[in-house]
Amino acid sequence: MLEHSASEEIARFTARPAGTTPPAVTALRVEPVGDPQTYAHRLREVLSGAVRTGAAQGFDVDALDESRIPSWFSAVTATTAVRGTTAANGTTAAHGTAAAHGTAGTAGKTPADVPGEVAAGAVRYGADRDEDPWDLQEWLFCFDPQLRRWRWWDATTPDGHTVLVWLDTRGETVIPCEELRWAAYACGARSVTGPLPLPVEDWRRQPSAGLPGAPA
């Protein structure tokens, strides 16, 4: 099982990784609907909120705090009051339940909260994966380090158009990460492929994307 250092992972959401690099990394290749820097910033914000929630609250609870999750992400993520049973692949039996029961999303959120790129990405997830939007509580519980087989490494722009989302998987090339794929789409992706095993040297050559002060 992958050991997590939450503080180290949280730091990488707001700064390019420094120090020892993993011996092997994998990456999701994302084609954003809009600007890649804006996209990468959104993804960092969402995933950081989920990791920080787990670090602060733990997972031995009935419901996780949703206040660290951006309102626009909550607005495209269905919400139910009951958490499903965790399956062996790290997803839960409740996936899709909220959409099936007609739940529109977190209370108080309106379509006006959602950027157009985000709405388009959420639609693409359904089209590409043939899945309903994730339940927000279910999604948050997937960040339990006892279940999650990846940790955030970085996001880069190899060509100024696409975004590579780099993951430390401790050398594993095939991992369950549908919760990450949902976030990648829902932050405004037109397409998401991978995870793909890539040389860590590729990451070193590419500029990080979505960090504070990153060029547009």
PDB file of C-alpha atoms in Angstrom:
ATOM      1  CA  MET A   1       0.000   0.000   0.000  1.00  0.00           C
ATOM      2  CA  LEU A   2       1.281   3.443  -0.920  1.00  0.00           C
ATOM      3  CA  GLU A   3       2.426   5.422   2.118  1.00  0.00           C
ATOM      4  CA  HIS A   4       1.363   9.041   2.128  1.00  0.00           C
ATOM      5  CA  SER A   5       2.919  12.103   3.679  1.00  0.00           C
ATOM      6  CA  ALA A   6       0.002  14.512   3.526  1.00  0.00           C
ATOM      7  CA  SER A   7       2.085  17.585   4.336  1.00  0.00           C
ATOM      8  CA  GLU A   8       4.545  16.869   1.516  1.00  0.00           C
ATOM      9  CA  GLU A   9       1.763  16.219  -0.968  1.00  0.00           C
ATOM     10  CA  ILE A  10      -0.121  19.359   0.067  1.00  0.00           C
ATOM     11  CA  ALA A  11       3.030  21.426  -0.445  1.00  0.00           C
ATOM     12  CA  ARG A  12       3.327  20.191  -4.032  1.00  0.00           C
ATOM     13  CA  PHE A  13      -0.065  21.640  -4.931  1.00  0.00           C
ATOM     14  CA  THR A  14       1.316  25.166  -4.527  1.00  0.00           C
ATOM     15  CA  ALA A  15       4.999  24.774  -5.450  1.00  0.00           C
ATOM     16  CA  ARG A  16       7.063  22.778  -7.910  1.00  0.00           C
ATOM     17  CA  PRO A  17       8.430  19.628  -6.241  1.00  0.00           C
ATOM     18  CA  ALA A  18      11.933  19.905  -4.849  1.00  0.00           C
ATOM     19  CA  GLY A  19      14.316  17.318  -3.503  1.00  0.00           C
ATOM     20  CA  THR A  20      14.252  13.623  -4.326  1.00  0.00           C
ATOM     21  CA  THR A  21      12.128  12.637  -7.304  1.00  0.00           C
ATOM     22  CA  PRO A  22      10.260   9.333  -7.501  1.00  0.00           C
ATOM     23  CA  PRO A  23      12.059   6.521  -9.343  1.00  0.00           C
ATOM     24  CA  ALA A  24       9.080   6.266 -11.692  1.00  0.00           C
ATOM     25  CA  VAL A  25       6.067   8.433 -12.430  1.00  0.00           C
ATOM     26  CA  THR A  26       2.881   8.172 -14.438  1.00  0.00           C
ATOM     27  CA  ALA A  27       0.768  10.934 -15.927  1.00  0.00           C
ATOM     28  CA  LEU A  28      -2.685  11.725 -17.192  1.00  0.00           C
ATOM     29  CA  ARG A  29      -2.621  13.580 -20.502  1.00  0.00           C
ATOM     30  CA  VAL A  30      -5.345  16.227 -20.531  1.00  0.00           C
ATOM     31  CA  GLU A  31      -6.664  18.365 -23.348  1.00  0.00           C
ATOM     32  CA  PRO A  32      -8.344  21.291 -21.559  1.00  0.00           C
ATOM     33  CA  VAL A  33     -11.391  23.026 -22.963  1.00  0.00           C
ATOM     34  CA  GLY A  34      -9.804  26.415 -22.239  1.00  0.00           C
ATOM     35  CA  ASP A  35      -6.519  27.902 -21.053  1.00  0.00           C
ATOM     36  CA  PRO A  36      -4.140  25.217 -19.696  1.00  0.00           C
ATOM     37  CA  GLN A  37      -2.830  27.413 -16.865  1.00  0.00           C
ATOM     38  CA  THR A  38      -6.349  28.147 -15.648  1.00  0.00           C
ATOM     39  CA  TYR A  39      -7.218  24.480 -15.940  1.00  0.00           C
ATOM     40  CA  ALA A  40      -4.176  23.345 -13.957  1.00  0.00           C
ATOM     41  CA  HIS A  41      -4.902  25.919 -11.251  1.00  0.00           C
ATOM     42  CA  ARG A  42      -8.457  24.604 -10.901  1.00  0.00           C
ATOM     43  CA  LEU A  43      -7.263  21.011 -10.645  1.00  0.00           C
ATOM     44  CA  ARG A  44      -4.670  21.893  -8.014  1.00  0.00           C
ATOM     45  CA  GLU A  45      -7.319  23.759  -6.010  1.00  0.00           C
ATOM     46  CA  VAL A  46      -9.814  20.894  -6.077  1.00  0.00           C
ATOM     47  CA  LEU A  47      -7.391  18.078  -5.277  1.00  0.00           C
ATOM     48  CA  SER A  48      -5.622  20.119  -2.618  1.00  0.00           C
ATOM     49  CA  GLY A  49      -8.964  20.728  -0.935  1.00  0.00           C
ATOM     50  CA  ALA A  50      -9.700  17.010  -0.863  1.00  0.00           C
ATOM     51  CA  VAL A  51      -6.286  16.036   0.508  1.00  0.00           C
ATOM     52  CA  ARG A  52      -6.373  18.801   3.133  1.00  0.00           C
ATOM     53  CA  THR A  53      -9.857  17.725   4.208  1.00  0.00           C
ATOM     54  CA  GLY A  54      -8.693  14.186   4.839  1.00  0.00           C
ATOM     55  CA  ALA A  55      -5.563  15.326   6.649  1.00  0.00           C
ATOM     56  CA  ALA A  56      -7.569  17.596   8.944  1.00  0.00           C
ATOM     57  CA  GLN A  57     -10.556  15.369   9.641  1.00  0.00           C
ATOM     58  CA  GLY A  58      -9.532  11.774   9.052  1.00  0.00           C
ATOM     59  CA  PHE A  59     -11.865   9.228   7.496  1.00  0.00           C
ATOM     60  CA  ASP A  60     -13.422   7.530  10.513  1.00  0.00           C
ATOM     61  CA  VAL A  61     -16.479   9.766  10.207  1.00  0.00           C
ATOM     62  CA  ASP A  62     -19.929   9.563   8.648  1.00  0.00           C
ATOM     63  CA  ALA A  63     -19.486  12.681   6.496  1.00  0.00           C
ATOM     64  CA  LEU A  64     -16.533  14.803   5.451  1.00  0.00           C
ATOM     65  CA  ASP A  65     -16.347  18.586   5.543  1.00  0.00           C
ATOM     66  CA  GLU A  66     -17.044  20.050   2.085  1.00  0.00           C
ATOM     67  CA  SER A  67     -15.980  23.621   2.870  1.00  0.00           C
ATOM     68  CA  ARG A  68     -12.490  23.256   1.340  1.00  0.00           C
ATOM     69  CA  ILE A  69     -13.941  22.228  -2.022  1.00  0.00           C
ATOM     70  CA  PRO A  70     -14.577  25.084  -4.499  1.00  0.00           C
ATOM     71  CA  SER A  71     -18.273  25.861  -4.965  1.00  0.00           C
ATOM     72  CA  TRP A  72     -18.091  25.408  -8.737  1.00  0.00           C
ATOM     73  CA  PHE A  73     -16.807  21.835  -8.281  1.00  0.00           C
ATOM     74  CA  SER A  74     -19.497  21.066  -5.724  1.00  0.00           C
ATOM     75  CA  ALA A  75     -22.074  22.416  -8.172  1.00  0.00           C
ATOM     76  CA  VAL A  76     -21.233  19.807 -10.828  1.00  0.00           C
ATOM     77  CA  THR A  77     -20.797  17.000  -8.294  1.00  0.00           C
ATOM     78  CA  ALA A  78     -23.970  15.352  -7.038  1.00  0.00           C
ATOM     79  CA  THR A  79     -24.547  15.214  -3.283  1.00  0.00           C
ATOM     80  CA  THR A  80     -26.273  12.528  -1.238  1.00  0.00           C
ATOM     81  CA  ALA A  81     -26.642  12.141   2.498  1.00  0.00           C
ATOM     82  CA  VAL A  82     -25.616   8.484   2.581  1.00  0.00           C
ATOM     83  CA  ARG A  83     -22.097   7.248   1.869  1.00  0.00           C
ATOM     84  CA  GLY A  84     -21.851   4.028  -0.122  1.00  0.00           C
ATOM     85  CA  THR A  85     -19.888   0.926   0.757  1.00  0.00           C
ATOM     86  CA  THR A  86     -16.291   1.068  -0.413  1.00  0.00           C
ATOM     87  CA  ALA A  87     -15.479  -1.453  -3.108  1.00  0.00           C
ATOM     88  CA  ALA A  88     -12.185  -3.215  -3.693  1.00  0.00           C
ATOM     89  CA  ASN A  89     -11.248  -0.880  -6.542  1.00  0.00           C
ATOM     90  CA  GLY A  90     -11.482   2.201  -4.347  1.00  0.00           C
ATOM     91  CA  THR A  91     -14.853   3.387  -5.647  1.00  0.00           C
ATOM     92  CA  THR A  92     -18.094   3.058  -3.719  1.00  0.00           C
ATOM     93  CA  ALA A  93     -21.402   1.414  -4.361  1.00  0.00           C
ATOM     94  CA  ALA A  94     -23.213   4.748  -4.175  1.00  0.00           C
ATOM     95  CA  HIS A  95     -21.533   6.117  -7.332  1.00  0.00           C
ATOM     96  CA  GLY A  96     -24.198   7.627  -9.557  1.00  0.00           C
ATOM     97  CA  THR A  97     -26.916   7.337  -6.899  1.00  0.00           C
ATOM     98  CA  ALA A  98     -27.484  11.077  -6.576  1.00  0.00           C
ATOM     99  CA  ALA A  99     -27.889  11.585 -10.294  1.00  0.00           C
ATOM    100  CA  ALA A 100     -30.226   8.608 -10.512  1.00  0.00           C
ATOM    101  CA  HIS A 101     -32.450  10.169  -7.860  1.00  0.00           C
ATOM    102  CA  GLY A 102     -32.465  13.551  -9.556  1.00  0.00           C
ATOM    103  CA  THR A 103     -30.239  15.389  -7.075  1.00  0.00           C
ATOM    104  CA  ALA A 104     -29.039  18.551  -8.787  1.00  0.00           C
ATOM    105  CA  GLY A 105     -25.995  19.191  -6.614  1.00  0.00           C
ATOM    106  CA  THR A 106     -24.924  20.801  -3.376  1.00  0.00           C
ATOM    107  CA  ALA A 107     -27.642  22.954  -1.846  1.00  0.00           C
ATOM    108  CA  GLY A 108     -27.320  26.649  -2.602  1.00  0.00           C
ATOM    109  CA  LYS A 109     -25.209  26.200  -5.740  1.00  0.00           C
ATOM    110  CA  THR A 110     -26.562  27.395  -9.076  1.00  0.00           C
ATOM    111  CA  PRO A 111     -25.382  27.000 -12.674  1.00  0.00           C
ATOM    112  CA  ALA A 112     -24.095  30.583 -12.472  1.00  0.00           C
ATOM    113  CA  ASP A 113     -21.358  29.329 -10.117  1.00  0.00           C
ATOM    114  CA  VAL A 114     -19.951  27.018 -12.782  1.00  0.00           C
ATOM    115  CA  PRO A 115     -17.467  28.223 -15.447  1.00  0.00           C
ATOM    116  CA  GLY A 116     -18.383  27.140 -18.956  1.00  0.00           C
ATOM    117  CA  GLU A 117     -15.251  25.000 -19.278  1.00  0.00           C
ATOM    118  CA  VAL A 118     -16.175  23.126 -16.096  1.00  0.00           C
ATOM    119  CA  ALA A 119     -19.712  22.415 -17.279  1.00  0.00           C
ATOM    120  CA  ALA A 120     -18.349  21.199 -20.622  1.00  0.00           C
ATOM    121  CA  GLY A 121     -15.813  18.936 -18.918  1.00  0.00           C
ATOM    122  CA  ALA A 122     -18.444  17.346 -16.695  1.00  0.00           C
ATOM    123  CA  VAL A 123     -20.529  16.589 -19.784  1.00  0.00           C
ATOM    124  CA  ARG A 124     -17.498  15.072 -21.538  1.00  0.00           C
ATOM    125  CA  TYR A 125     -16.919  12.743 -18.575  1.00  0.00           C
ATOM    126  CA  GLY A 126     -20.399  11.326 -18.990  1.00  0.00           C
ATOM    127  CA  ALA A 127     -19.938  10.928 -22.733  1.00  0.00           C
ATOM    128  CA  ASP A 128     -16.466   9.373 -22.570  1.00  0.00           C
ATOM    129  CA  ARG A 129     -16.902   7.189 -19.484  1.00  0.00           C
ATOM    130  CA  ASP A 130     -20.648   6.458 -19.677  1.00  0.00           C
ATOM    131  CA  GLU A 131     -20.924   7.415 -16.014  1.00  0.00           C
ATOM    132  CA  ASP A 132     -23.016   9.822 -13.948  1.00  0.00           C
ATOM    133  CA  PRO A 133     -21.431  12.695 -11.991  1.00  0.00           C
ATOM    134  CA  TRP A 134     -19.799  11.530  -8.783  1.00  0.00           C
ATOM    135  CA  ASP A 135     -21.359  11.982  -5.376  1.00  0.00           C
ATOM    136  CA  LEU A 136     -19.265  14.579  -3.534  1.00  0.00           C
ATOM    137  CA  GLN A 137     -19.031  12.637  -0.272  1.00  0.00           C
ATOM    138  CA  GLU A 138     -18.158   9.443  -2.116  1.00  0.00           C
ATOM    139  CA  TRP A 139     -15.475  11.312  -4.035  1.00  0.00           C
ATOM    140  CA  LEU A 140     -13.960  12.770  -0.868  1.00  0.00           C
ATOM    141  CA  PHE A 141     -13.824   9.381   0.846  1.00  0.00           C
ATOM    142  CA  CYS A 142     -11.746   8.056  -2.068  1.00  0.00           C
ATOM    143  CA  PHE A 143      -8.896  10.218  -0.741  1.00  0.00           C
ATOM    144  CA  ASP A 144      -8.483   7.912   2.245  1.00  0.00           C
ATOM    145  CA  PRO A 145      -4.762   7.013   2.047  1.00  0.00           C
ATOM    146  CA  GLN A 146      -5.674   3.395   2.770  1.00  0.00           C
ATOM    147  CA  LEU A 147      -7.512   3.334  -0.570  1.00  0.00           C
ATOM    148  CA  ARG A 148      -5.736   5.816  -2.793  1.00  0.00           C
ATOM    149  CA  ARG A 149      -2.957   4.326  -4.928  1.00  0.00           C
ATOM    150  CA  TRP A 150      -1.527   7.610  -6.181  1.00  0.00           C
ATOM    151  CA  ARG A 151      -0.356  10.915  -4.828  1.00  0.00           C
ATOM    152  CA  TRP A 152      -0.020  14.244  -6.561  1.00  0.00           C
ATOM    153  CA  TRP A 153       3.346  15.124  -8.025  1.00  0.00           C
ATOM    154  CA  ASP A 154       2.879  18.069 -10.429  1.00  0.00           C
ATOM    155  CA  ALA A 155       1.064  19.447 -13.460  1.00  0.00           C
ATOM    156  CA  THR A 156       3.000  20.656 -16.493  1.00  0.00           C
ATOM    157  CA  THR A 157       2.391  22.013 -19.975  1.00  0.00           C
ATOM    158  CA  PRO A 158       4.654  20.191 -22.441  1.00  0.00           C
ATOM    159  CA  ASP A 159       3.489  22.222 -25.437  1.00  0.00           C
ATOM    160  CA  GLY A 160       1.452  25.133 -24.085  1.00  0.00           C
ATOM    161  CA  HIS A 161      -1.804  23.424 -25.053  1.00  0.00           C
ATOM    162  CA  THR A 162      -2.073  20.127 -23.199  1.00  0.00           C
ATOM    163  CA  VAL A 163      -1.563  19.436 -19.492  1.00  0.00           C
ATOM    164  CA  LEU A 164       0.240  16.457 -18.000  1.00  0.00           C
ATOM    165  CA  VAL A 165      -0.927  15.541 -14.497  1.00  0.00           C
ATOM    166  CA  TRP A 166       2.023  13.763 -12.886  1.00  0.00           C
ATOM    167  CA  LEU A 167       1.455  11.100 -10.236  1.00  0.00           C
ATOM    168  CA  ASP A 168       3.723   9.275  -7.832  1.00  0.00           C
ATOM    169  CA  THR A 169       2.464   5.686  -7.798  1.00  0.00           C
ATOM    170  CA  ARG A 170       5.603   4.059  -6.361  1.00  0.00           C
ATOM    171  CA  GLY A 171       6.291   2.380  -9.673  1.00  0.00           C
ATOM    172  CA  GLU A 172       2.829   0.921 -10.244  1.00  0.00           C
ATOM    173  CA  THR A 173       1.693   1.519 -13.815  1.00  0.00           C
ATOM    174  CA  VAL A 174      -1.891   0.261 -13.508  1.00  0.00           C
ATOM    175  CA  ILE A 175      -3.857   1.876 -10.692  1.00  0.00           C
ATOM    176  CA  PRO A 176      -7.524   2.570  -9.921  1.00  0.00           C
ATOM    177  CA  CYS A 177      -7.968   6.337 -10.174  1.00  0.00           C
ATOM    178  CA  GLU A 178     -11.475   7.044 -11.442  1.00  0.00           C
ATOM    179  CA  GLU A 179     -11.936   9.680  -8.725  1.00  0.00           C
ATOM    180  CA  LEU A 180      -8.952  11.525 -10.201  1.00  0.00           C
ATOM    181  CA  ARG A 181     -10.293  11.136 -13.730  1.00  0.00           C
ATOM    182  CA  TRP A 182     -13.636  12.639 -12.659  1.00  0.00           C
ATOM    183  CA  ALA A 183     -11.840  15.634 -11.142  1.00  0.00           C
ATOM    184  CA  ALA A 184      -9.706  16.017 -14.269  1.00  0.00           C
ATOM    185  CA  TYR A 185     -12.785  16.185 -16.479  1.00  0.00           C
ATOM    186  CA  ALA A 186     -14.853  18.283 -14.079  1.00  0.00           C
ATOM    187  CA  CYS A 187     -12.134  20.935 -13.888  1.00  0.00           C
ATOM    188  CA  GLY A 188     -12.630  21.546 -17.614  1.00  0.00           C
ATOM    189  CA  ALA A 189     -11.133  18.772 -19.748  1.00  0.00           C
ATOM    190  CA  ARG A 190     -12.106  17.896 -23.299  1.00  0.00           C
ATOM    191  CA  SER A 191     -10.246  14.580 -23.079  1.00  0.00           C
ATOM    192  CA  VAL A 192      -8.244  12.639 -20.480  1.00  0.00           C
ATOM    193  CA  THR A 193      -5.998   9.684 -21.298  1.00  0.00           C
ATOM    194  CA  GLY A 194      -3.786   7.528 -19.127  1.00  0.00           C
ATOM    195  CA  PRO A 195      -2.275   7.119 -16.632  1.00  0.00           C
ATOM    196  CA  LEU A 196       0.752   6.654 -18.865  1.00  0.00           C
ATOM    197  CA  PRO A 197       4.216   5.635 -17.600  1.00  0.00           C
ATOM    198  CA  LEU A 198       6.603   8.428 -18.592  1.00  0.00           C
ATOM    199  CA  PRO A 199      10.277   9.108 -17.841  1.00  0.00           C
ATOM    200  CA  VAL A 200      10.816  11.417 -14.885  1.00  0.00           C
ATOM    201  CA  GLU A 201      13.260  13.293 -17.142  1.00  0.00           C
ATOM    202  CA  ASP A 202      10.258  14.451 -19.188  1.00  0.00           C
ATOM    203  CA  TRP A 203       8.796  16.073 -16.083  1.00  0.00           C
ATOM    204  CA  ARG A 204      12.095  17.808 -15.291  1.00  0.00           C
ATOM    205  CA  ARG A 205      12.165  19.439 -18.744  1.00  0.00           C
ATOM    206  CA  GLN A 206       8.628  20.822 -18.582  1.00  0.00           C
ATOM    207  CA  PRO A 207       7.398  23.957 -16.797  1.00  0.00           C
ATOM    208  CA  SER A 208       4.882  23.506 -14.014  1.00  0.00           C
ATOM    209  CA  ALA A 209       1.383  24.773 -14.741  1.00  0.00           C
ATOM    210  CA  GLY A 210      -1.252  26.403 -12.581  1.00  0.00           C
ATOM    211  CA  LEU A 211       1.044  27.631  -9.817  1.00  0.00           C
ATOM    212  CA  PRO A 212       0.684  31.104  -8.283  1.00  0.00           C
ATOM    213  CA  GLY A 213       2.355  33.583 -10.623  1.00  0.00           C
ATOM    214  CA  ALA A 214       2.516  31.134 -13.550  1.00  0.00           C
ATOM    215  CA  PRO A 215       2.375  32.860 -16.944  1.00  0.00           C
ATOM    216  CA  ALA A 216      -0.965  32.726 -18.735  1.00  0.00           C
TER     217      ALA A 216
END
